[in-house]
Amino acid sequence: MAFTVSSSPHDRIPLDTPTLMRRVCYCLLPGIAAQWWFFGSGSLVQILLAVLTAYGAEALVLKLRARSLHPLTDNSALLSALLIGIAVPPLAPWWLVVIGTGFAIIVAKQLYGGIGQNLFNPAMVAYVLLLVSFPVQMTSWLPPLELQPYPVSMADSVSAIFTGFTLDGFSPHQLRELADGTTLATPLDTLKTGFTQGNTANEILANPIFAGLAGMGWQWVNLAYLAGGLLMLRLRLISWTIPLAILLSLFVASLVGFLMAPDGTAGPTLHLLSGATMLGAFFIATDPVSAATTFKGRLVYGALIGLLIYLIRTFGGYPDAIAFAVLLANLCVPMIDALTKPTTYGAAR
């Protein structure tokens, strides 16, 4: 019987890449279902557009590179498309998700050589591109359905995405307004704007969008992604080191900040259960290609991301900082791995 010798890393789980990626996609389903339940069916349309664009862009690049189309079956394009579709506001114009997904596949993935060669998480590169280039469209999230004055059906979502108006003639901006004309934003954006205007935390938290633990709808979306993340841990698709380090670092930083300035910063609950915290901790930062590889390195990598999330959310210009924190930590991965490399067995200490 032949003895096969392969280079590291040695995967202890007998899963090929397509199976691994497909199972991660399955674990995203609870969070996707929660987004659909609380924010409408627009996210499903955005995901479908992202998936079609991802496979089309990957096939085009592989054809131009005279490569086999076999990589289309590894499900990596599908996972990137899901992450981008999730991150785009439900009623954002159709071209937004097409631009972002095309950039993620063509530039952030294929121009580096394809799966396993990219330095940065492709989905987060696309998100930052869209956020910097089209900030208005990327921050136009709808309030939860129970706060929306006008119900939005699937047909309305499709119409708004492709024409800019629902079947009844409402624009996404009008759908974001309550009956009194107050425009609702995400909890983190509302908090950021309130602090900028000089309001205290108690005054800001009186906004109806903050009902519950950390924001109406958003807290359940985060708990759904947490459930999917725990399932990935149970299936041994990811290691516990990076998610735990991120959440613990973010908790400690936000707790210290809240104790030092309770009227000027958000508490740990809001940081952990709002925005894309759980999605980032379990599904984005754990990307095996762009994350740290050593045990200690993963802890440092995760702690750095958690700290950067808090600092950018508190002192930076963007309310949710997952993408920026992950990309900045990706830059540090070579140094983190070099400094945390375990000593070779038998080597002099």
XYZ file of C-alpha atoms in Angstrom:
349
model
C 0.000 0.000 0.000
C 1.411 3.395 -1.009
C 2.211 5.880 1.747
C 1.242 9.410 0.746
C 3.285 12.270 2.160
C 1.753 15.738 1.897
C 2.756 19.164 3.095
C 1.166 20.936 6.044
C -1.333 21.929 7.239
C -2.558 18.405 7.905
C -6.357 18.365 8.194
C -7.577 15.891 10.788
C -11.126 16.084 9.403
C -11.658 13.869 6.333
C -13.533 16.584 4.441
C -12.769 17.822 0.976
C -13.081 21.515 0.164
C -16.532 21.336 -1.511
C -18.009 19.491 1.483
C -16.430 21.868 3.988
C -17.663 24.973 2.137
C -21.124 23.497 1.655
C -21.488 22.742 5.368
C -20.437 26.276 6.271
C -23.127 27.542 3.884
C -25.672 25.325 5.654
C -24.656 26.841 8.988
C -25.394 30.308 7.595
C -29.033 29.390 7.013
C -30.336 30.226 10.534
C -28.956 33.755 10.272
C -30.263 34.200 6.723
C -33.698 33.028 7.855
C -33.623 35.516 10.745
C -32.720 38.374 8.387
C -35.588 37.404 6.106
C -37.991 37.209 9.061
C -37.117 40.588 10.558
C -36.074 42.626 7.499
C -38.034 41.149 4.617
C -37.302 39.096 1.535
C -34.997 41.630 -0.110
C -31.970 39.840 1.342
C -32.959 36.664 -0.513
C -32.990 38.579 -3.799
C -29.569 40.089 -3.038
C -28.179 36.638 -2.225
C -29.507 35.233 -5.504
C -27.927 38.099 -7.470
C -24.634 37.581 -5.618
C -24.596 33.839 -6.325
C -25.285 34.304 -10.047
C -22.611 37.005 -10.285
C -20.050 34.961 -8.351
C -20.353 31.882 -10.555
C -20.450 33.966 -13.726
C -17.360 35.969 -12.736
C -15.423 32.887 -11.647
C -16.253 31.036 -14.857
C -15.190 34.044 -16.921
C -11.827 34.401 -15.180
C -11.094 30.676 -15.347
C -11.883 30.728 -19.044
C -9.604 33.741 -19.615
C -6.825 31.998 -17.675
C -7.334 28.852 -19.764
C -8.012 26.880 -16.606
C -10.414 24.053 -15.949
C -13.884 25.003 -14.729
C -13.589 22.405 -11.963
C -13.017 25.092 -9.242
C -16.630 26.141 -9.780
C -17.641 23.019 -7.876
C -15.621 23.769 -4.716
C -18.427 25.994 -3.304
C -16.000 28.767 -2.321
C -17.696 31.182 -4.732
C -21.047 30.236 -3.212
C -19.839 31.035 0.313
C -18.392 34.403 -0.719
C -21.646 35.249 -2.505
C -23.721 34.396 0.557
C -21.573 36.616 2.779
C -21.818 39.547 0.370
C -25.567 39.122 -0.149
C -26.068 39.088 3.606
C -24.026 42.264 4.085
C -25.850 44.341 1.452
C -29.031 46.181 2.575
C -32.182 44.318 1.453
C -33.423 47.004 -0.969
C -30.064 48.235 -2.252
C -29.953 48.672 -6.060
C -29.121 45.519 -8.008
C -25.868 46.868 -9.426
C -24.412 47.289 -5.932
C -24.236 43.581 -5.151
C -23.116 42.805 -8.711
C -20.166 45.221 -8.440
C -19.181 43.944 -5.005
C -19.406 40.258 -5.860
C -17.607 40.695 -9.172
C -14.782 42.573 -7.436
C -14.517 39.926 -4.719
C -14.188 37.041 -7.180
C -12.146 38.684 -9.938
C -9.783 40.926 -7.951
C -9.678 39.736 -4.340
C -9.677 36.022 -5.199
C -8.739 35.095 -8.773
C -6.073 37.748 -9.396
C -4.211 36.339 -6.394
C -4.335 32.862 -7.914
C -7.672 31.493 -6.749
C -8.757 29.712 -3.592
C -5.992 29.365 -1.036
C -3.862 32.173 -2.479
C -5.781 35.289 -1.414
C -4.246 37.502 1.269
C -7.552 39.033 2.348
C -11.066 37.756 2.868
C -12.726 38.363 -0.546
C -16.161 39.135 0.883
C -14.760 41.763 3.241
C -12.703 43.362 0.477
C -15.913 43.694 -1.522
C -17.818 45.105 1.458
C -15.191 47.775 2.140
C -15.103 48.711 -1.550
C -18.861 49.202 -1.584
C -18.977 51.011 1.758
C -16.278 53.497 0.763
C -17.571 53.994 -2.787
C -21.335 53.965 -2.153
C -21.877 54.907 1.519
C -25.480 56.058 1.078
C -26.663 52.845 -0.566
C -24.670 50.643 1.825
C -26.154 52.255 4.941
C -29.788 52.227 3.771
C -30.967 49.346 5.933
C -34.696 49.035 6.533
C -36.032 49.038 10.099
C -37.442 45.731 11.375
C -40.755 44.798 9.763
C -42.794 45.617 12.868
C -41.530 49.217 12.743
C -42.071 49.667 9.000
C -45.153 51.782 8.174
C -45.653 50.042 4.803
C -45.513 46.254 4.335
C -43.027 45.077 1.703
C -43.757 41.879 -0.210
C -41.350 39.840 -2.322
C -42.709 41.549 -5.452
C -42.141 44.954 -3.811
C -38.587 43.964 -2.932
C -37.797 42.878 -6.485
C -39.315 46.077 -7.870
C -37.407 48.292 -5.429
C -34.095 46.542 -6.139
C -34.394 46.821 -9.930
C -36.355 50.070 -10.341
C -35.820 52.000 -7.089
C -39.521 51.921 -6.148
C -41.998 49.385 -4.811
C -45.137 48.473 -6.718
C -46.971 51.197 -4.752
C -44.377 53.810 -5.656
C -42.453 53.994 -2.362
C -38.700 54.453 -2.461
C -36.408 52.657 0.016
C -35.862 55.995 1.785
C -39.605 56.388 2.337
C -39.827 52.840 3.640
C -37.232 53.711 6.274
C -39.375 56.511 7.706
C -41.914 56.138 10.476
C -45.304 57.830 10.310
C -43.881 60.896 12.096
C -41.168 61.326 9.464
C -38.330 60.013 11.638
C -35.872 57.985 9.589
C -34.628 54.850 11.321
C -31.091 53.520 10.922
C -29.397 50.441 12.378
C -28.866 50.424 16.163
C -25.114 51.013 15.864
C -25.622 53.838 13.365
C -28.294 55.417 15.563
C -25.988 55.173 18.565
C -23.075 56.677 16.646
C -25.160 59.579 15.374
C -26.630 60.210 18.815
C -23.234 60.441 20.496
C -22.038 62.771 17.740
C -24.991 65.058 18.445
C -24.120 65.183 22.140
C -26.907 62.930 23.437
C -26.391 60.612 26.379
C -26.685 56.853 26.160
C -30.035 56.844 27.986
C -31.473 59.406 25.548
C -30.313 57.404 22.547
C -31.549 54.089 23.914
C -35.067 55.554 24.159
C -35.306 55.144 20.374
C -37.810 52.353 19.518
C -35.200 50.457 17.508
C -33.347 49.615 20.756
C -36.180 47.486 22.149
C -34.865 44.318 23.750
C -31.281 43.432 24.518
C -29.412 45.111 21.678
C -31.799 46.369 19.021
C -35.089 45.120 17.612
C -34.428 42.373 15.098
C -30.645 42.650 15.180
C -30.263 40.820 18.476
C -32.121 37.800 17.077
C -30.141 37.889 13.840
C -26.926 37.790 15.890
C -28.243 34.959 18.049
C -29.140 33.035 14.888
C -25.610 33.441 13.525
C -24.304 32.434 16.957
C -26.358 29.233 16.692
C -24.888 28.580 13.249
C -21.402 29.275 14.582
C -21.858 26.850 17.476
C -23.016 24.242 14.979
C -19.793 24.768 13.014
C -17.835 24.201 16.215
C -19.858 21.075 16.905
C -19.107 19.788 13.404
C -15.437 20.760 13.838
C -15.518 22.979 10.767
C -13.685 25.768 12.625
C -11.573 26.097 15.759
C -12.916 27.782 18.888
C -9.838 29.990 19.289
C -10.640 32.877 16.928
C -14.367 33.331 17.787
C -13.704 33.133 21.523
C -10.794 35.582 21.312
C -12.865 38.073 19.301
C -15.902 37.969 21.565
C -13.868 38.027 24.778
C -11.698 40.913 23.567
C -14.749 42.904 22.418
C -16.533 42.193 25.703
C -13.605 43.305 27.854
C -12.915 46.437 25.786
C -16.571 47.504 25.742
C -16.978 46.767 29.462
C -13.941 48.870 30.369
C -15.129 51.684 28.107
C -18.632 51.555 29.537
C -17.382 51.628 33.133
C -15.165 54.625 32.347
C -17.819 56.601 30.418
C -21.306 55.079 30.798
C -23.037 58.066 29.162
C -20.748 58.210 26.161
C -20.229 54.583 25.094
C -22.291 51.479 24.435
C -22.298 48.532 26.814
C -21.057 45.001 26.050
C -24.519 43.639 25.232
C -25.066 46.089 22.383
C -21.593 45.451 20.961
C -21.979 41.683 21.069
C -25.558 41.377 19.790
C -25.813 44.141 17.221
C -24.355 44.720 13.780
C -22.404 41.828 12.276
C -20.589 40.735 15.435
C -21.519 37.045 15.457
C -21.351 36.756 11.682
C -17.861 38.234 11.755
C -16.616 36.172 14.689
C -17.709 32.773 13.371
C -18.004 33.026 9.597
C -15.636 35.781 8.439
C -12.633 35.973 10.750
C -12.253 32.172 10.712
C -11.437 32.087 6.982
C -8.625 29.469 6.978
C -6.711 31.172 4.152
C -6.426 34.723 5.489
C -6.437 34.006 9.249
C -3.512 33.149 11.503
C -2.502 29.495 11.561
C -0.710 28.861 14.883
C -2.645 28.253 18.095
C -1.281 31.301 19.913
C -1.457 33.282 16.691
C -5.197 32.651 16.372
C -5.751 33.928 19.888
C -3.738 37.070 19.151
C -5.448 37.467 15.771
C -8.922 37.183 17.305
C -8.107 39.490 20.209
C -6.783 42.087 17.773
C -9.983 41.953 15.725
C -12.157 42.340 18.828
C -10.154 45.349 19.999
C -10.213 46.957 16.550
C -13.989 46.484 16.325
C -14.464 48.359 19.575
C -12.015 51.143 18.719
C -13.448 51.771 15.243
C -17.037 51.637 16.474
C -16.289 54.015 19.328
C -13.781 56.456 17.848
C -13.923 55.855 14.090
C -16.293 57.062 11.410
C -18.063 53.760 10.693
C -20.710 52.355 13.050
C -19.976 48.678 12.303
C -16.293 47.846 11.974
C -16.164 44.111 11.253
C -14.815 44.375 7.712
C -12.149 46.968 8.526
C -11.042 45.070 11.636
C -10.719 41.774 9.744
C -8.769 43.302 6.849
C -6.385 45.135 9.195
C -5.817 41.899 11.103
C -5.221 40.054 7.791
C -2.336 42.464 7.188
C -0.797 41.418 10.494
C -1.106 37.646 9.956
C 2.450 37.054 8.595
C 3.976 38.833 11.583
C 1.618 37.136 14.058
C 2.445 33.685 12.676
C 6.165 34.430 12.690
C 6.153 35.593 16.318
C 3.952 32.743 17.586
C 5.552 29.889 15.633
C 5.985 26.921 17.981
C 9.474 25.666 18.701
C 10.528 22.743 16.531
C 10.693 19.503 18.496
C 14.241 18.859 19.548
C 15.483 22.354 18.707
C 17.564 24.287 21.199
C 15.494 26.685 23.292
